[in-house]
PDB file of C-alpha atoms and ligand atoms in Angstrom:
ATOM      1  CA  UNK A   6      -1.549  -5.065  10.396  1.00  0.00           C
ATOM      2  CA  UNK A   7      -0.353  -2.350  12.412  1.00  0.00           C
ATOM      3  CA  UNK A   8       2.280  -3.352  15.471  1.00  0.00           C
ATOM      4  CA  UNK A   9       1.337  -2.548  19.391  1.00  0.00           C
ATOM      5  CA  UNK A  10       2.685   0.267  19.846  1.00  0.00           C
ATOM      6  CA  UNK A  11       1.240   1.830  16.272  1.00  0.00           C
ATOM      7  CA  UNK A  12      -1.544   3.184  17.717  1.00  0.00           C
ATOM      8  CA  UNK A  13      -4.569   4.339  15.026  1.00  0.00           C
ATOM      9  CA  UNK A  14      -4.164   7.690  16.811  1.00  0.00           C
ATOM     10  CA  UNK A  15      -0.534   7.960  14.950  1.00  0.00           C
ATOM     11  CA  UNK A  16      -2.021   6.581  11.527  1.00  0.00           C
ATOM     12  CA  UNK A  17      -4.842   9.074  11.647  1.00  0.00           C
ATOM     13  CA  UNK A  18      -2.320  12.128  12.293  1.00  0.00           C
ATOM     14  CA  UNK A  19       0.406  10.736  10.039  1.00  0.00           C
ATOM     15  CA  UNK A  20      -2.451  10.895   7.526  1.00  0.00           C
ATOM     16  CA  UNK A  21      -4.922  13.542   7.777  1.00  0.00           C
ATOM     17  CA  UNK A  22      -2.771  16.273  10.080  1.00  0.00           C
ATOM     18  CA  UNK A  23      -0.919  19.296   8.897  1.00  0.00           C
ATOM     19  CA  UNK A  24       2.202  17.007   7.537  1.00  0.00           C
ATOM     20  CA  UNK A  25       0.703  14.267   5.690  1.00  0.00           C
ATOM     21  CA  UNK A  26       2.947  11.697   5.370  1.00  0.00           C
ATOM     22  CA  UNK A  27       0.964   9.251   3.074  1.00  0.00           C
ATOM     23  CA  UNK A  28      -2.484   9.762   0.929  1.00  0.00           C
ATOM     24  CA  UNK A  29      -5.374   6.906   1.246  1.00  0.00           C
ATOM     25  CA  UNK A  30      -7.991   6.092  -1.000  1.00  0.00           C
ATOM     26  CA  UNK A  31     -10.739   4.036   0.364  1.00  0.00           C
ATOM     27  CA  UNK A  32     -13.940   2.435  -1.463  1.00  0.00           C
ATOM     28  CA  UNK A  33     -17.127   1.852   0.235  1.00  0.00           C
ATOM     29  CA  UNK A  34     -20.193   0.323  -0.405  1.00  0.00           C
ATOM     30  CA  UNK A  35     -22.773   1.919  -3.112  1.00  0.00           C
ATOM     31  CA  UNK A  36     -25.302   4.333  -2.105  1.00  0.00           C
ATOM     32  CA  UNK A  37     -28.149   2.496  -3.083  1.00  0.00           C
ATOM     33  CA  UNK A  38     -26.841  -0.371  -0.310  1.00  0.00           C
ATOM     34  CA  UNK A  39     -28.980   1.851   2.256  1.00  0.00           C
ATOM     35  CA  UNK A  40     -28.711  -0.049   5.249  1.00  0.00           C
ATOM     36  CA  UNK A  41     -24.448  -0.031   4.572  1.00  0.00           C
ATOM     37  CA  UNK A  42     -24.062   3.470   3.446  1.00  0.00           C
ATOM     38  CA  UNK A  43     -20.890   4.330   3.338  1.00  0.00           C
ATOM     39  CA  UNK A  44     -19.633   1.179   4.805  1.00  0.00           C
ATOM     40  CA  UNK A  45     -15.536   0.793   3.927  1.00  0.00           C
ATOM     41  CA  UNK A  46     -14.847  -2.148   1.891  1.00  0.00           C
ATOM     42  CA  UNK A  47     -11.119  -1.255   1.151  1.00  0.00           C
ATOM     43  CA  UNK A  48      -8.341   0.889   0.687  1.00  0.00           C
ATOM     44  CA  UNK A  49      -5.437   1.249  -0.540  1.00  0.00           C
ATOM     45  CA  UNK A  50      -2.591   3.797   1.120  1.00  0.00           C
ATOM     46  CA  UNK A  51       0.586   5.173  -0.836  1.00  0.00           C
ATOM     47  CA  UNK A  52       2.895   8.197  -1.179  1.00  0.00           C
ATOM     48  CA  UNK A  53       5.256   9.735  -3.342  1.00  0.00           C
ATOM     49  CA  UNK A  54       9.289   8.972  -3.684  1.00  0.00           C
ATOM     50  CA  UNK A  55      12.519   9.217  -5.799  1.00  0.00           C
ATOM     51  CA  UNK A  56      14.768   6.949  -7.491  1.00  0.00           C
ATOM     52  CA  UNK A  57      17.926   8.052  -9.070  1.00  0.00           C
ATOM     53  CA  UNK A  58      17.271   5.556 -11.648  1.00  0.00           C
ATOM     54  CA  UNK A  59      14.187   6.365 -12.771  1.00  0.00           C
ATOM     55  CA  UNK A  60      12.959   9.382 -11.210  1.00  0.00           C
ATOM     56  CA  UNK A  61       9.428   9.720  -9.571  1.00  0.00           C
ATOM     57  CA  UNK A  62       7.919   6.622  -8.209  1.00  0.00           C
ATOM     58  CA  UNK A  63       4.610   5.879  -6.149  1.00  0.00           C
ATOM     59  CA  UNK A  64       5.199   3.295  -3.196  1.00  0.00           C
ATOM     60  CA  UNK A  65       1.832   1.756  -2.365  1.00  0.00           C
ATOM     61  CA  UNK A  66       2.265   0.885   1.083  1.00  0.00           C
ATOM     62  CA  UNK A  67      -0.874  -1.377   1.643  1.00  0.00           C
ATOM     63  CA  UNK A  68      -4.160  -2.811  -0.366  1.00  0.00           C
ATOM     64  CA  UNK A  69      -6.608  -4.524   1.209  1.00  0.00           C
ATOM     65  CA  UNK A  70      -9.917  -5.400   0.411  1.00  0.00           C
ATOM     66  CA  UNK A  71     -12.394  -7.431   2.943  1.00  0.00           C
ATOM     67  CA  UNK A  72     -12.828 -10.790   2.611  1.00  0.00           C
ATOM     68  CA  UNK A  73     -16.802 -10.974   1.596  1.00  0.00           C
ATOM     69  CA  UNK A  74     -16.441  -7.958  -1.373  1.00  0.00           C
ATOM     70  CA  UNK A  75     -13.049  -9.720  -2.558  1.00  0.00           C
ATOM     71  CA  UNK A  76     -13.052 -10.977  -6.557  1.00  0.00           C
ATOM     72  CA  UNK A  77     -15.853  -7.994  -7.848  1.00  0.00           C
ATOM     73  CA  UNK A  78     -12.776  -5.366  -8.931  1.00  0.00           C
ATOM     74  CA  UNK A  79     -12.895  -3.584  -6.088  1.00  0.00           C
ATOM     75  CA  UNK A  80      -8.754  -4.087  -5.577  1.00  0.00           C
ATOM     76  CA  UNK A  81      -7.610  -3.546  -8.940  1.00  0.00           C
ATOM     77  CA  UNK A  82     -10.158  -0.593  -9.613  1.00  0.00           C
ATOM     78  CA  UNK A  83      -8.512   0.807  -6.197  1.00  0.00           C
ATOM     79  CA  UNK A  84      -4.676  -0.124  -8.274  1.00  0.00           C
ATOM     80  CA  UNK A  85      -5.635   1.270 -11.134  1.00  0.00           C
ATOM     81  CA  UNK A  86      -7.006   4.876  -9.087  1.00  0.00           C
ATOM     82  CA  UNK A  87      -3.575   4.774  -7.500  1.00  0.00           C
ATOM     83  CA  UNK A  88      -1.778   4.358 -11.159  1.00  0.00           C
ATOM     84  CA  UNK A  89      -4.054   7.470 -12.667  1.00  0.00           C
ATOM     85  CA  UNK A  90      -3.308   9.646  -9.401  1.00  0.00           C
ATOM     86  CA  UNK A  91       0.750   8.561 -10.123  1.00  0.00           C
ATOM     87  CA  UNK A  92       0.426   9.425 -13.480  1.00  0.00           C
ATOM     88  CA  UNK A  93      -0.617  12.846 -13.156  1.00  0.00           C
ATOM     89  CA  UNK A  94       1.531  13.507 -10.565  1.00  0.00           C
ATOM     90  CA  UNK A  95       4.358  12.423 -13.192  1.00  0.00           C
ATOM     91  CA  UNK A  96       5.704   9.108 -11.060  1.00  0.00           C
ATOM     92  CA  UNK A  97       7.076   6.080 -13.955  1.00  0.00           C
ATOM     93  CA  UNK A  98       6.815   3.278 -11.258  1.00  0.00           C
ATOM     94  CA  UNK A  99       4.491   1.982  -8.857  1.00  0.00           C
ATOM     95  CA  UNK A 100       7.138  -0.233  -6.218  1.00  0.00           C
ATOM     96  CA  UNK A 101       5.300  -2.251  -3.382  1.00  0.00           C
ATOM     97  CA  UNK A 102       6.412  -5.316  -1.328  1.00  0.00           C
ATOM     98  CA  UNK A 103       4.782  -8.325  -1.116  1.00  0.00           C
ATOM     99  CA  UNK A 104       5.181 -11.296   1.340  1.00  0.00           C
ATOM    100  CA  UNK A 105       6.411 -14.344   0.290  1.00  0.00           C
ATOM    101  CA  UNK A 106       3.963 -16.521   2.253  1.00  0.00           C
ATOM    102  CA  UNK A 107       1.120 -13.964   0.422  1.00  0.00           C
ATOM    103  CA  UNK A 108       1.032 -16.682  -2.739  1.00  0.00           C
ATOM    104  CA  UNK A 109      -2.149 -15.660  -3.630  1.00  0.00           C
ATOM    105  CA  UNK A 110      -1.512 -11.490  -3.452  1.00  0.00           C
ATOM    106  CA  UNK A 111       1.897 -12.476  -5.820  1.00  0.00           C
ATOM    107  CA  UNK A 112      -0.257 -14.146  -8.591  1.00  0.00           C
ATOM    108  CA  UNK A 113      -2.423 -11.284  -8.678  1.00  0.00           C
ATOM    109  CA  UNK A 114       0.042  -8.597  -8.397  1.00  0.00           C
ATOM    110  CA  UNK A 115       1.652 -10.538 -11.675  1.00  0.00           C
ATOM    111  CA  UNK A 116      -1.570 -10.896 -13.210  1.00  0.00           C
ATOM    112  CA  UNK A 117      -1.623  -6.668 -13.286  1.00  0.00           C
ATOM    113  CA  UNK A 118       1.421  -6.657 -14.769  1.00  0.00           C
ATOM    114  CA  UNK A 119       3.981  -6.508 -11.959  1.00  0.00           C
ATOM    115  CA  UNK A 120       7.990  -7.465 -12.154  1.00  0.00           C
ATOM    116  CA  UNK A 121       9.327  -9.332  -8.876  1.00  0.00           C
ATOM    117  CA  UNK A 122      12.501  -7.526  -9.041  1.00  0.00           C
ATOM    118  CA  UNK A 123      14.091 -10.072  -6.186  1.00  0.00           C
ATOM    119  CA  UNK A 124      13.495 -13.066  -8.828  1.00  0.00           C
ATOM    120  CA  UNK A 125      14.402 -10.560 -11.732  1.00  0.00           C
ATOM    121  CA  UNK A 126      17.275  -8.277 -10.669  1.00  0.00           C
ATOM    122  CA  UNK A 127      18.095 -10.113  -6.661  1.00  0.00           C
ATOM    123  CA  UNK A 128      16.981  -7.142  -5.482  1.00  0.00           C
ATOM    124  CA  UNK A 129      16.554  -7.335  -1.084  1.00  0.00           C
ATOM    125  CA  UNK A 130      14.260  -5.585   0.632  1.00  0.00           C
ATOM    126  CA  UNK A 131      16.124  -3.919   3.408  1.00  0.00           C
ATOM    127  CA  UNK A 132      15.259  -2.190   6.491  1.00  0.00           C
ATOM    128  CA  UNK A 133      17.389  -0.436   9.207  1.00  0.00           C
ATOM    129  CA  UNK A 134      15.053   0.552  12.451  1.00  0.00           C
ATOM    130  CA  UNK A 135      14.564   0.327  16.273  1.00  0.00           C
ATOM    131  CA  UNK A 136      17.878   0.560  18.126  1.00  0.00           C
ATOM    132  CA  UNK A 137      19.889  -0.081  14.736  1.00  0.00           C
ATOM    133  CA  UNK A 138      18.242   3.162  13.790  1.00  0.00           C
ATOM    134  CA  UNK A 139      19.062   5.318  16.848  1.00  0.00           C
ATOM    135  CA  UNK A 140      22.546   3.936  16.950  1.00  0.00           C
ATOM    136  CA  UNK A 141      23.328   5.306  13.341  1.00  0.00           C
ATOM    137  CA  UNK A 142      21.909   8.547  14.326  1.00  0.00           C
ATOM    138  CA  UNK A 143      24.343   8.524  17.481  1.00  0.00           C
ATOM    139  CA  UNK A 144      21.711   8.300  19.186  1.00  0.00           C
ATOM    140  CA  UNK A 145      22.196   7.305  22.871  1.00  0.00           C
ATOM    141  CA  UNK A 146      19.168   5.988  24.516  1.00  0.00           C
TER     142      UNK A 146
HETATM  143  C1  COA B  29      -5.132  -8.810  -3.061  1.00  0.00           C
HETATM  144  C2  COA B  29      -6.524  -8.146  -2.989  1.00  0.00           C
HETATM  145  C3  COA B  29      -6.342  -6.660  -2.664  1.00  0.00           C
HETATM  146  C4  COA B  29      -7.237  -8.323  -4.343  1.00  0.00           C
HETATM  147  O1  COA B  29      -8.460  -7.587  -4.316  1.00  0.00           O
HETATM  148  P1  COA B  29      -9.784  -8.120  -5.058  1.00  0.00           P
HETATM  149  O2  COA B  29     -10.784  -7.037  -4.987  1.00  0.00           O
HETATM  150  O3  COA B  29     -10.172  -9.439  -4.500  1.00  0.00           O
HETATM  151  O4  COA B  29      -9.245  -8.376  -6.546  1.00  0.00           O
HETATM  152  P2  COA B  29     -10.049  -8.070  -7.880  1.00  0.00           P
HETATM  153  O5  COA B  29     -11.437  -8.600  -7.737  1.00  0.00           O
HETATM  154  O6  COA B  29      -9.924  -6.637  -8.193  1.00  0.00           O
HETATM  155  O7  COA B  29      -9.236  -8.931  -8.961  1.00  0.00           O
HETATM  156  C5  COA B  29      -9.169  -8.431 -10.239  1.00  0.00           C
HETATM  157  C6  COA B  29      -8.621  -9.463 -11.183  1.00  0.00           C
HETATM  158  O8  COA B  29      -7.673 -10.353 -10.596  1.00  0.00           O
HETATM  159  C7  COA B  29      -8.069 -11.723 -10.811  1.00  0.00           C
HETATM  160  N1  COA B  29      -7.620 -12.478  -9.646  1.00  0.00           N
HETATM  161  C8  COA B  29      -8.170 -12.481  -8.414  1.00  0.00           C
HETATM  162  N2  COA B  29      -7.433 -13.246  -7.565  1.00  0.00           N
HETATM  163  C9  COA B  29      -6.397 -13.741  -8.302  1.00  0.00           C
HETATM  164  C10 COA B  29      -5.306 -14.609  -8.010  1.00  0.00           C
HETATM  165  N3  COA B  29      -5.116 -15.129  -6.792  1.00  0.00           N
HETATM  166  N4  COA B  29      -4.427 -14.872  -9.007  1.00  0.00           N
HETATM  167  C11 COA B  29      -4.591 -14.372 -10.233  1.00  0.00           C
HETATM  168  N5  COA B  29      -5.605 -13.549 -10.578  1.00  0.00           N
HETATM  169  C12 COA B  29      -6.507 -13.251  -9.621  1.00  0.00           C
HETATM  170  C13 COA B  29      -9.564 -11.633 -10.964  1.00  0.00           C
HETATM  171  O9  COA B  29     -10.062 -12.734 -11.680  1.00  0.00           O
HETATM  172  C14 COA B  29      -9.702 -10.347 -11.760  1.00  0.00           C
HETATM  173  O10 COA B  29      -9.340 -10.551 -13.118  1.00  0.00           O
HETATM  174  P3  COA B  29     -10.137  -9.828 -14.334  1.00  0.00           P
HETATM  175  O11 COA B  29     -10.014  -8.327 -14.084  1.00  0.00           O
HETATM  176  O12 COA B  29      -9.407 -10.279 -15.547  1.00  0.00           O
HETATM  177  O13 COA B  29     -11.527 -10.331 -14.214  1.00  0.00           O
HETATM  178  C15 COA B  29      -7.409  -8.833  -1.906  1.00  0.00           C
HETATM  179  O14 COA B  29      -7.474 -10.210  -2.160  1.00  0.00           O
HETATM  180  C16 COA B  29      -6.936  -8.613  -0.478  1.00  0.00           C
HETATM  181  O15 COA B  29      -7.251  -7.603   0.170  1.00  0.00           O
HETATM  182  N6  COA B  29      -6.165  -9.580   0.068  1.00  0.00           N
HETATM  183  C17 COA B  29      -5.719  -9.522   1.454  1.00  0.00           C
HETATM  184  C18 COA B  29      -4.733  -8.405   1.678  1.00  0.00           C
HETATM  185  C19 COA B  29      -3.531  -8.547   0.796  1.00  0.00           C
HETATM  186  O16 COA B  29      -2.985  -9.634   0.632  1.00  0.00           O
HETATM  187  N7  COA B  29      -3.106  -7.398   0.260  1.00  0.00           N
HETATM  188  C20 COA B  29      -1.919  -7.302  -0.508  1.00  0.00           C
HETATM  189  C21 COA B  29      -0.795  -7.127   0.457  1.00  0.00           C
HETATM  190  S1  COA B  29       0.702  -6.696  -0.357  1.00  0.00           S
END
C-alpha cells in the first residue's frame, strides 16, 4: 500500500513517463467476461538491478492479486511472466521481500521455489531514508 504522501500521480510518472523507473505487468479479466472487459485483476511491478555476486537480478517490487480471482493461477502465471521477461533480459535471480506477518504469501513464495535468505544466509533487509537519507547526502534541510 502506498504511504500519504505517495501520491498515484508519482507512481503513474515514475512508471509510464520519459524515465521509467520500474515496468508493470497487469492481468485483467478475459474478453469474453463482457460486462468486466478489461477489468484489472492483478499485477505485478519489478525492475532491473546488479549484484556483484551474481550479476543481473530482477527485484519484483509488489504482486498482488484481488481477493475474489485469488487461487485460479493468476499470481504465479503473473511470476512466471516476470521470470521469462528476466530471462531474456539475462537477470540469474529474481530477489523480493516478504513480510513476516504475510504467513500465507511465505508458503507460497516457497512453494515456487523461493530461498528465505534471512533463515538461510541471516541476511537483513536494510533501508536508509527520510532524514537519515538527507543527512548522508549533507543534506541540510
Ligand atoms: C500471494 C498472491 C499473489 C498469490 O496469488 P494467487 O493468484 O492467489 O496464487 P495462485 O492461484 O497463482 O497459486 C498458484 C499455486 O500456489 C498454491 N497456493 C496458493 N496459496 C498457497 C499457500 N498459501 N501456500 C502454499 N501454496 C499455495 C496453489 O494451490 C497453486 O498451486 P498449483 O500451481 O500447484 O495448483 C495473492 O494471494 C495475493 O495477492 N495476496 C495478497 C498480496 C500479497 O500478499 N502479495 C505478496 C506480497 S510480497
Amino acid at each position: 500500500c502506498l504511504s500519504a504522501p505517495f501520491l498515484p500521480v508519482v507512481l503513474r510518472a515514475d512508471g509510464f513517463g520519459g524515465d521509467p523507473f520500474y515496468q508493470c505487468l497487469i492481468a485483467e479479466l478475459a474478453p469474453e467476461q463482457e460486462d468486466k472487459q478489461g477489468h484489472l485483476i492483478g499485477y505485478a511491478l519489478f525492475f532491473f538491478g546488479y549484484s556483484v555476486n551474481t550479476g543481473r537480478i530482477v527485484y519484483l517490487e509488489n504482486l498482488y492479486v484481488v481477493s475474489e480471482s485469488r487461487g485460479r493461477g493468476i499470481g504465479k502465471k503473473l511470476m512466471s511472466e516476470v521470470a521469462k521477461v528476466a530471462l531474456a533480459r539475462g537477470c540469474v535471480e529474481m530477489k523480493f521481500t516478504v513480510a513476516e506477518w504475510n504467513v500465507r504469501a511465505l508458503a507460497w513464495y516457497r512453494q515456487l521455489g523461493a530461498q528465505d535468505k534471512t533463515e538461510a544466509g541471516g541476511w537483513h533487509c536494510m533501508e536508509l531514508g527520510g532524514e537519515a537519507l538527507h543527512r548522508l547526502a549533507g543534506d541540510r534541510r
